[in-house]
PDB file of C-alpha atoms in Angstrom:
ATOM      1  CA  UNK A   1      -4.867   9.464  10.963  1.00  0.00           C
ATOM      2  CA  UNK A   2      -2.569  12.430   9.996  1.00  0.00           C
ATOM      3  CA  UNK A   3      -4.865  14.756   7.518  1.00  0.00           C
ATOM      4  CA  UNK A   4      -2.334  16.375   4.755  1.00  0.00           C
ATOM      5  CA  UNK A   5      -0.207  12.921   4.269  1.00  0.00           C
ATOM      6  CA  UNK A   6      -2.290  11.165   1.688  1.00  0.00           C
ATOM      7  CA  UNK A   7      -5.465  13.479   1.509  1.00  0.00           C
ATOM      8  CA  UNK A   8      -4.493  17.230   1.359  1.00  0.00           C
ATOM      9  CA  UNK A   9      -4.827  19.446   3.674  1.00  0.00           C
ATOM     10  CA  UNK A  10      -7.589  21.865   1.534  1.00  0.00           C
ATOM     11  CA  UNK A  11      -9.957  18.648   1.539  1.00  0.00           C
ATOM     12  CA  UNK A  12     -11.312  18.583   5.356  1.00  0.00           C
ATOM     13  CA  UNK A  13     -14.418  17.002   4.082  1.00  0.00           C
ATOM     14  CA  UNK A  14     -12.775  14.241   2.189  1.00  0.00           C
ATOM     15  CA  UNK A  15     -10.493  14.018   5.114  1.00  0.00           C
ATOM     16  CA  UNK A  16     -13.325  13.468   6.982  1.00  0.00           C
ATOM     17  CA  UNK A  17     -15.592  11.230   5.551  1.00  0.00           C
ATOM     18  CA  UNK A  18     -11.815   9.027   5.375  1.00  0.00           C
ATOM     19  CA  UNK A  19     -11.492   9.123   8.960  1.00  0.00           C
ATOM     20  CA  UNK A  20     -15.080   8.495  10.022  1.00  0.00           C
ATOM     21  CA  UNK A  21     -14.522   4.643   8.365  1.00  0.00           C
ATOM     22  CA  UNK A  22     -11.229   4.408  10.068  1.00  0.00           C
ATOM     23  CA  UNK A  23     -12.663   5.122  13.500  1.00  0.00           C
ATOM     24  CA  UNK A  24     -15.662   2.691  12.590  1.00  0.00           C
ATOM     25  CA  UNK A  25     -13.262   0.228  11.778  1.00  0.00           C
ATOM     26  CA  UNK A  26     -11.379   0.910  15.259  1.00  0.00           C
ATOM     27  CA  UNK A  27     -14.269   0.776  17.285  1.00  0.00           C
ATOM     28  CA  UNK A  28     -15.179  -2.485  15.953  1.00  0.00           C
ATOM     29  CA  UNK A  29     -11.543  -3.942  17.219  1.00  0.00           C
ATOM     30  CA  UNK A  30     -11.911  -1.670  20.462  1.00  0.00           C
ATOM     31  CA  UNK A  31      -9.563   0.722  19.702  1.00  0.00           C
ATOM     32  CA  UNK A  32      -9.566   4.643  20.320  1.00  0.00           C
ATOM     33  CA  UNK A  33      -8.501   6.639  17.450  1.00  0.00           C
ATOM     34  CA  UNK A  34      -6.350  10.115  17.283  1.00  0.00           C
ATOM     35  CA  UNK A  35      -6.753  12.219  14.381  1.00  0.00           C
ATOM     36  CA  UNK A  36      -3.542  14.786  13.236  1.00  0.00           C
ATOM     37  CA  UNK A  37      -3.153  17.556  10.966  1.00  0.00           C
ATOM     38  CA  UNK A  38       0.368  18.995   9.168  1.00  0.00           C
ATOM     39  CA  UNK A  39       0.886  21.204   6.141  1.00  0.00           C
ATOM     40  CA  UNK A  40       4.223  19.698   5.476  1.00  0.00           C
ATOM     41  CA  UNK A  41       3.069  18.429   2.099  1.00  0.00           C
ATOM     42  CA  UNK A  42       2.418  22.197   0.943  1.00  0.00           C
ATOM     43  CA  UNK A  43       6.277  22.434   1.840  1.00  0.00           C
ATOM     44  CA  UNK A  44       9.132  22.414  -1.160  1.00  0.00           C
ATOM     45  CA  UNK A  45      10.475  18.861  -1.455  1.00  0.00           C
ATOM     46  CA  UNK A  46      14.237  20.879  -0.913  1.00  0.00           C
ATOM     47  CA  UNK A  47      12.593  20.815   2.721  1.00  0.00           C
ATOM     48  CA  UNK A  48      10.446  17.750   3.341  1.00  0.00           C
ATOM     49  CA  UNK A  49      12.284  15.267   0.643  1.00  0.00           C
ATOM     50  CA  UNK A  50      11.029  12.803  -2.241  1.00  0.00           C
ATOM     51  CA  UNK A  51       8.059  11.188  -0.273  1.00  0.00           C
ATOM     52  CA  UNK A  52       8.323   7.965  -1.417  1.00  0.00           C
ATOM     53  CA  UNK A  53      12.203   6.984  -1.460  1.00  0.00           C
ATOM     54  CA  UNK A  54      13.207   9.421   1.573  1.00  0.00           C
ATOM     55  CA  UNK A  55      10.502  10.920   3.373  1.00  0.00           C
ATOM     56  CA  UNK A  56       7.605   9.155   4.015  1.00  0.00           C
ATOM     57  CA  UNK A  57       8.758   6.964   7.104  1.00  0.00           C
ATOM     58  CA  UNK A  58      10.484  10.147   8.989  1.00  0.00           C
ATOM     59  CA  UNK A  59       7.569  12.567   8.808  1.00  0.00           C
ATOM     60  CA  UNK A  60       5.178   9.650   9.814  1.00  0.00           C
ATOM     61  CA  UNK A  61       7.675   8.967  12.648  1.00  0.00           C
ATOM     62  CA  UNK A  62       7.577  12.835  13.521  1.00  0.00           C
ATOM     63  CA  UNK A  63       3.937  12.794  14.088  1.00  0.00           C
ATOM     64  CA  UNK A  64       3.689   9.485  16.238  1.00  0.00           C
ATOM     65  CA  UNK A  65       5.910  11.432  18.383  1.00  0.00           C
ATOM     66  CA  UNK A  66       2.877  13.918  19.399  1.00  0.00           C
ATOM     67  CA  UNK A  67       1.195  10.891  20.792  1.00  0.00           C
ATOM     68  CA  UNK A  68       4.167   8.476  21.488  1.00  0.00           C
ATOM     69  CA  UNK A  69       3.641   9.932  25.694  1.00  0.00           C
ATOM     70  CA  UNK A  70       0.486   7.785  25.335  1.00  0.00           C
ATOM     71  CA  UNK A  71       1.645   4.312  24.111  1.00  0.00           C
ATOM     72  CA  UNK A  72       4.983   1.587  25.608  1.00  0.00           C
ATOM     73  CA  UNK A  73       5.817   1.732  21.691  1.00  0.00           C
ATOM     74  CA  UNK A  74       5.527   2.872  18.074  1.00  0.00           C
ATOM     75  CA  UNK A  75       4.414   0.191  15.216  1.00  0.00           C
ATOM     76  CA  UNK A  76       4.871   1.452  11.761  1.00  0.00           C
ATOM     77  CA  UNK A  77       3.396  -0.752   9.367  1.00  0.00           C
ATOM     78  CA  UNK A  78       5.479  -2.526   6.652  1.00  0.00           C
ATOM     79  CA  UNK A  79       5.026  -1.678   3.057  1.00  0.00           C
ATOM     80  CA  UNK A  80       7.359  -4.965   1.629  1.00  0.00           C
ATOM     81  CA  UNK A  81       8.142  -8.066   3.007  1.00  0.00           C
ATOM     82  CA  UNK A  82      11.837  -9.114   3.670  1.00  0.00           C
ATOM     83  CA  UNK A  83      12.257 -11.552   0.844  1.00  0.00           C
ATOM     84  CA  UNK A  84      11.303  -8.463  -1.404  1.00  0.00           C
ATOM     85  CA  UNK A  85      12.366  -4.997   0.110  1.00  0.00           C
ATOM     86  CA  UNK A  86      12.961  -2.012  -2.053  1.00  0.00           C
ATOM     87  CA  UNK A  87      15.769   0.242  -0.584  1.00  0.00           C
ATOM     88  CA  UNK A  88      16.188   3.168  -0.820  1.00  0.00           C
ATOM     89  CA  UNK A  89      12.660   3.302   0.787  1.00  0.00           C
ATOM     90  CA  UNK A  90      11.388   5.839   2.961  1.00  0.00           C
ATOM     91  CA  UNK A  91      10.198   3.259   5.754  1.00  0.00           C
ATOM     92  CA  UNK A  92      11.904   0.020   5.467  1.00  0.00           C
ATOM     93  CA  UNK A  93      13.304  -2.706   8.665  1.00  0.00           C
ATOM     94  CA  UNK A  94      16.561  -1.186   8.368  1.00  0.00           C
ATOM     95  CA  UNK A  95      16.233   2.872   9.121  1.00  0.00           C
ATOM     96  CA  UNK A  96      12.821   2.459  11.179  1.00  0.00           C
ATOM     97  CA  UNK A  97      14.260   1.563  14.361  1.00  0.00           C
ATOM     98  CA  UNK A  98      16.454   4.820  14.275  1.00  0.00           C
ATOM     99  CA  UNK A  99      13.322   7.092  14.834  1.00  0.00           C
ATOM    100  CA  UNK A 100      12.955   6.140  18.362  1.00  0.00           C
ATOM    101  CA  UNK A 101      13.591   8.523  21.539  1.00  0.00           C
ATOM    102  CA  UNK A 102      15.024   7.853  24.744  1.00  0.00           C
ATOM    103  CA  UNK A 103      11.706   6.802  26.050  1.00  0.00           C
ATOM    104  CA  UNK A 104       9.268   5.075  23.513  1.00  0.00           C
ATOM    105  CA  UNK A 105      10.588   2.240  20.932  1.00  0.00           C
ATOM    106  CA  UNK A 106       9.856   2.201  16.959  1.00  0.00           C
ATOM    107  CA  UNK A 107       9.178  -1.179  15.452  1.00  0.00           C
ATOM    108  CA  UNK A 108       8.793  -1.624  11.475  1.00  0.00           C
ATOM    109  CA  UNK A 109       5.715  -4.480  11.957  1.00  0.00           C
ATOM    110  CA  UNK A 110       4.584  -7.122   9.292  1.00  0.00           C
ATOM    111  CA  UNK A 111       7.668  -7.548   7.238  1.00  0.00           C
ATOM    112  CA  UNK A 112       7.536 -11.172   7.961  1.00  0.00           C
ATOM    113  CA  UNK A 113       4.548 -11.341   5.967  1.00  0.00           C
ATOM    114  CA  UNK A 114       3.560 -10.687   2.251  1.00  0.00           C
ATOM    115  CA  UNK A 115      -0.083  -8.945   1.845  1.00  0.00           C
ATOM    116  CA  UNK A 116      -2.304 -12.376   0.758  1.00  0.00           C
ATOM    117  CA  UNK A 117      -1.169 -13.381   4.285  1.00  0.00           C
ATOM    118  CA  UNK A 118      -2.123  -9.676   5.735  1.00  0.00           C
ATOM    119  CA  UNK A 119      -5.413  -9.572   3.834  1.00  0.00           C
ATOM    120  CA  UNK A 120      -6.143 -13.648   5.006  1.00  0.00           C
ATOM    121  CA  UNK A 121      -5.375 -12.820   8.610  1.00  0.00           C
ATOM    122  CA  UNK A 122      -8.345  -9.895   8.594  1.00  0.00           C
ATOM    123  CA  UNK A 123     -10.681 -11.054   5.364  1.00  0.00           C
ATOM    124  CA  UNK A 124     -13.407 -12.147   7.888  1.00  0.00           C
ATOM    125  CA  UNK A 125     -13.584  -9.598  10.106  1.00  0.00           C
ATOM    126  CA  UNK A 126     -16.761  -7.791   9.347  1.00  0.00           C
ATOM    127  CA  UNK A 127     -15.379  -4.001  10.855  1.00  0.00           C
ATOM    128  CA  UNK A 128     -12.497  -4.158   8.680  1.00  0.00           C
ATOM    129  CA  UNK A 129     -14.077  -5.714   5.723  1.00  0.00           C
ATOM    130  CA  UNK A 130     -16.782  -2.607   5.970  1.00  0.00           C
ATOM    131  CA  UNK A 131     -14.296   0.538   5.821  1.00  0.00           C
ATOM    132  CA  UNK A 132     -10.749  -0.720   5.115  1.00  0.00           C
ATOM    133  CA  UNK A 133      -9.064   1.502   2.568  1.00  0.00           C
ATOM    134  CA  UNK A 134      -6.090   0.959   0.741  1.00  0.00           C
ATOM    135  CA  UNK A 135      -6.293   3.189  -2.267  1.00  0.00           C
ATOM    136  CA  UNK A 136      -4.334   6.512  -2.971  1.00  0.00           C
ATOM    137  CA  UNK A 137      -4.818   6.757  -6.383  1.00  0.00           C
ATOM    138  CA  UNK A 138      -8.214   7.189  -7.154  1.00  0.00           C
ATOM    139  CA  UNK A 139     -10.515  10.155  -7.822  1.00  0.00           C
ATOM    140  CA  UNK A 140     -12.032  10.199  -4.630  1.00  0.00           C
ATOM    141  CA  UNK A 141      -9.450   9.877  -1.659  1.00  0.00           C
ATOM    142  CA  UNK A 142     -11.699   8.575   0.884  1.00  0.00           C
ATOM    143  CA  UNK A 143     -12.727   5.059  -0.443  1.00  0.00           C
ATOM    144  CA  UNK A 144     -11.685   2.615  -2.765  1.00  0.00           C
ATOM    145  CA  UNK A 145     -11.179   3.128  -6.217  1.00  0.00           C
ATOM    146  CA  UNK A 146     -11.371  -0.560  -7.107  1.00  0.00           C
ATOM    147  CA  UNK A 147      -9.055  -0.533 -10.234  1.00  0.00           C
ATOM    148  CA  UNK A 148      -5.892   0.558  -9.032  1.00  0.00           C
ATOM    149  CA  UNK A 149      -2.828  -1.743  -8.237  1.00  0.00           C
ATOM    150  CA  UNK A 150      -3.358  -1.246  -4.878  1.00  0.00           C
ATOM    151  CA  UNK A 151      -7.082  -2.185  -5.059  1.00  0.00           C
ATOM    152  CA  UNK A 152      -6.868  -4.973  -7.849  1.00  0.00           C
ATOM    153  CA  UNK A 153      -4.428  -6.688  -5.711  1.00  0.00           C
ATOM    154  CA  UNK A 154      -6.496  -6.337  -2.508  1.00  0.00           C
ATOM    155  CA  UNK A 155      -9.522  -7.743  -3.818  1.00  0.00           C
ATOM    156  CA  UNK A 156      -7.835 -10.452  -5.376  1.00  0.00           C
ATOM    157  CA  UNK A 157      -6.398 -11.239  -1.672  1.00  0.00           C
ATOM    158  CA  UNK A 158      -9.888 -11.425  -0.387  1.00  0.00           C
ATOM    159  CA  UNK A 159     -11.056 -13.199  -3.153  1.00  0.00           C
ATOM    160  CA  UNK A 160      -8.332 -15.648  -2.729  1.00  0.00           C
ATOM    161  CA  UNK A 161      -9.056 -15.506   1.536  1.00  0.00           C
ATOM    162  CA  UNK A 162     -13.037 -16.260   0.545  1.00  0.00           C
ATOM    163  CA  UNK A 163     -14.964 -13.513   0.346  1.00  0.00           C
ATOM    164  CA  UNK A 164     -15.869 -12.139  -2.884  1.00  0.00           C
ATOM    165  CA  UNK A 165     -17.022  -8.823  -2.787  1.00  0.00           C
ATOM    166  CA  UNK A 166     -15.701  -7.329   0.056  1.00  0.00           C
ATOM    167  CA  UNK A 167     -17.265  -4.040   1.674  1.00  0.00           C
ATOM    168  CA  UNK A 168     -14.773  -1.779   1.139  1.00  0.00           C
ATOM    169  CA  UNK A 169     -14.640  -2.201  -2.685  1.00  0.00           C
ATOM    170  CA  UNK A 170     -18.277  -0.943  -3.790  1.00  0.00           C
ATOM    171  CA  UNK A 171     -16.534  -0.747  -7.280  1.00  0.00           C
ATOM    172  CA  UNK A 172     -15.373  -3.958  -7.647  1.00  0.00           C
ATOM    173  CA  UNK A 173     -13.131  -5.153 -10.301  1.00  0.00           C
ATOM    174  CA  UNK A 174     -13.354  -8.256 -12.435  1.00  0.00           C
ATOM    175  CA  UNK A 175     -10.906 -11.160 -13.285  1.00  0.00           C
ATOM    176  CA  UNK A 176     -10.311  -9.676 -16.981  1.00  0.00           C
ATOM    177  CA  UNK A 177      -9.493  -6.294 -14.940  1.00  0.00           C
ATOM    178  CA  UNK A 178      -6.445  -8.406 -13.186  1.00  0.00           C
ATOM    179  CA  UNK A 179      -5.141  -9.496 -16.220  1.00  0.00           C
ATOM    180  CA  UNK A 180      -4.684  -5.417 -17.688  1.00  0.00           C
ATOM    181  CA  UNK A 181      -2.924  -4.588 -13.975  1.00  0.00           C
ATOM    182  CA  UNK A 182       0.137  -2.504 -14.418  1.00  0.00           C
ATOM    183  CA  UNK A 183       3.185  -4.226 -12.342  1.00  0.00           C
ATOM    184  CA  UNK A 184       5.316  -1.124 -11.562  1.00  0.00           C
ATOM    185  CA  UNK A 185       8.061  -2.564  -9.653  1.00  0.00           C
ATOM    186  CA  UNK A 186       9.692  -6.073  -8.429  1.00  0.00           C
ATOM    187  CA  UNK A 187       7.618  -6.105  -5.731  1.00  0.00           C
ATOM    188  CA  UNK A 188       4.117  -6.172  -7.535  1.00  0.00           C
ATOM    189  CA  UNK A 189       5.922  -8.398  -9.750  1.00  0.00           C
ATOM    190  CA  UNK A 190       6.568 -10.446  -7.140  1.00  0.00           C
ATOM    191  CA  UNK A 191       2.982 -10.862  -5.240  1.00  0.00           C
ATOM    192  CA  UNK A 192       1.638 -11.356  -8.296  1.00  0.00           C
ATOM    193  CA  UNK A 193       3.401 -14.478  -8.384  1.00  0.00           C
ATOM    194  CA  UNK A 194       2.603 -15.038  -4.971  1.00  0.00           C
ATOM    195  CA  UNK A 195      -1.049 -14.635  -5.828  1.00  0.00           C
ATOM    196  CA  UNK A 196      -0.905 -16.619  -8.877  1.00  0.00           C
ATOM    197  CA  UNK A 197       1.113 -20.269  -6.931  1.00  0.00           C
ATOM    198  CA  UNK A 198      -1.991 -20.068  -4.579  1.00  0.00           C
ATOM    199  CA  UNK A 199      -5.079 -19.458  -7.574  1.00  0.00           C
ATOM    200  CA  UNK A 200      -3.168 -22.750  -8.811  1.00  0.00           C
ATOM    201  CA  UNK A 201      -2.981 -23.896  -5.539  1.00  0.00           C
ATOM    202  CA  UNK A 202      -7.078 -23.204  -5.060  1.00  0.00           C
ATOM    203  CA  UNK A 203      -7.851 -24.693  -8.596  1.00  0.00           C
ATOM    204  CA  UNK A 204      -9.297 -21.003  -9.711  1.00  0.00           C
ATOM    205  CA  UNK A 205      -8.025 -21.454 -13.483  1.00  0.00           C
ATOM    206  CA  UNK A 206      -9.549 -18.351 -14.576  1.00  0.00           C
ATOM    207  CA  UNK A 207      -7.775 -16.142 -12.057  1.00  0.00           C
ATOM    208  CA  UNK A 208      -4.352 -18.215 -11.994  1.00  0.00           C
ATOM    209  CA  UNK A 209      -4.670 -17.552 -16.306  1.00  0.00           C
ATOM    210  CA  UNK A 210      -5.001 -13.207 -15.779  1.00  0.00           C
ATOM    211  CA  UNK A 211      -2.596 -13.122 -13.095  1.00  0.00           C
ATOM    212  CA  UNK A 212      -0.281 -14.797 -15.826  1.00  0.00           C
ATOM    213  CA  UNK A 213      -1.078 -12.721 -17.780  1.00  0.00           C
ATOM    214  CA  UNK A 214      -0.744  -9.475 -16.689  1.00  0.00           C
ATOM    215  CA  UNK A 215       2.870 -10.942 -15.727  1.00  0.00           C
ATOM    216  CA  UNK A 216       4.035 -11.747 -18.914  1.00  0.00           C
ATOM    217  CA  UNK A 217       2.378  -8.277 -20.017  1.00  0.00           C
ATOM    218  CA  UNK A 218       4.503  -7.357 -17.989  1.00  0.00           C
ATOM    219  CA  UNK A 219       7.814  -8.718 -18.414  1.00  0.00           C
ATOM    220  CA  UNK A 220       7.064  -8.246 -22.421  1.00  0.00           C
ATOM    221  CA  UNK A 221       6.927  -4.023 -21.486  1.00  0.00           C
ATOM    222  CA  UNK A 222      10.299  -4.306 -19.274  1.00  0.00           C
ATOM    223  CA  UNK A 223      12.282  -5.969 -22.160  1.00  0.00           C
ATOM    224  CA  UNK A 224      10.995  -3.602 -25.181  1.00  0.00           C
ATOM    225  CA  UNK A 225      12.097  -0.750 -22.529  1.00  0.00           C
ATOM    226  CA  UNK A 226      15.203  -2.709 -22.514  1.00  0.00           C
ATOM    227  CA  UNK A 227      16.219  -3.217 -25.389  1.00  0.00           C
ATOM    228  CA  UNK A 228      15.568  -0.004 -26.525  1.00  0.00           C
ATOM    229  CA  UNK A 229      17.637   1.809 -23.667  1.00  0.00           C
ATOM    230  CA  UNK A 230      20.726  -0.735 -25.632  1.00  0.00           C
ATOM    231  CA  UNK A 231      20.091   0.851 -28.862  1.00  0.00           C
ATOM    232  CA  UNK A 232      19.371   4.005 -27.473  1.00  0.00           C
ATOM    233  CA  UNK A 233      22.816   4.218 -25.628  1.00  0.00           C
ATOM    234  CA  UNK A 234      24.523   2.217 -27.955  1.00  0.00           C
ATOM    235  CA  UNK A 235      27.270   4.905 -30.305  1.00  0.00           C
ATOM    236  CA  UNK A 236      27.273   4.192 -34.173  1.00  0.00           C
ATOM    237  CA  UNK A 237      30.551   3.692 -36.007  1.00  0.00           C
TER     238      UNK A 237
END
């Protein structure tokens, strides 16, 4: 875990309380963990870059390289499938690779997959299920917020995988919460649909009917801001 990517550098007790779940969650698969610190957040974005569309993917490349002496090769995990990628993108299939040095390899993992079939392949694993943490967005950096994309979508995973109130989410959300999610982008868009073809699939009505309905919510918002960017840009005679 690198302290001052997503939890700043001037919380070392959030930061720690975040990494003591990660190493529990390690342990439990038999894995070691390494823990990293970096005040390049702190830096002007003239220097480090937009995080998101440029950045991201290079400085988490730069420190894997203070450890890469220890490993055959680098995995960084994928943030969108291939049917579904977002470029520009910090980390994406296509610039990944590029990070790698002479000696150790860079692989952009999981892009084969969309996250119900992540969150399916590790719902039952009771390590995981106790301290994984997806959330970046909520008050309190070191667990779960619960009503976040992020989290929303995550617990409807596991609820779709068959477990209902995961671990990691003591502030669970409910099925009238997925219907008032916030799709930001074609890719939530997208695994929302994703999510919705297998409720139907499952014969969970209720939760096939928000996810629905937070789509067409959805799509409603994108063509009012539509429309009025036409009129907006539009000259009067």
């Amino acid at each position: 875990m690198v302290h001052g990517f997503d939890i700043p550098e001037t919380q070392p007790d959030v930061f720690e309380r975040a990494f003591k779940k990660s190493e529990q969650v390690l342990n439990s698969l038999g894995l070691p963990v390494y823990r990293l610190r970096t005040n390049l957040r702190s830096l002007p974005e003239t220097i480090t870059g937009d995080w998101e569309v440029e950045a991201h993917g290079i400085w988490l490349a730069a420190a894997l390289a203070c450890l890469e002496s220890f490993f055959d090769r680098v995995l960084i995990p994928s943030t969108y499938a291939y049917n579904v990628l977002k470029l520009p993108w910090g980390s994406n299939p296509v610039t990944d690779i590029y990070f790698a040095s002479q000696t150790t390899p860079y692989w952009h993992d999981g892009a084969a997959a969309h996250k119900l079939t992540k969150v399916q392949a590790i719902a039952l694993h009771p390590g995981i299920q106790r301290g994984l943490r997806v959330c970046w967005e909520g008050a309190h950096l070191d667990r779960n917020c619960g009503r976040c994309f992020k989290c929303v979508a995550t617990q409807v995973c596991y609820w779709l995988a068959g477990v209902a109130q995961p671990e990691c989410f003591p502030t669970g959300c409910r099925v009238a919460d997925v219907s008032r999610a916030a799709l930001k982008n074609d890719p939530n868009r997208r695994l929302f649909q994703i999510l919705r073809a297998e409720a139907e699939r499952q014969d969970r009505a209720d939760l096939a009917r928000a996810l629905a309905t937070s789509l067409a919510r959805n799509t409603r918002k994108r063509l009012r801001r539509k429309i009025k960017s036409l009129f907006s840009s539009s000259e009067i005679f």
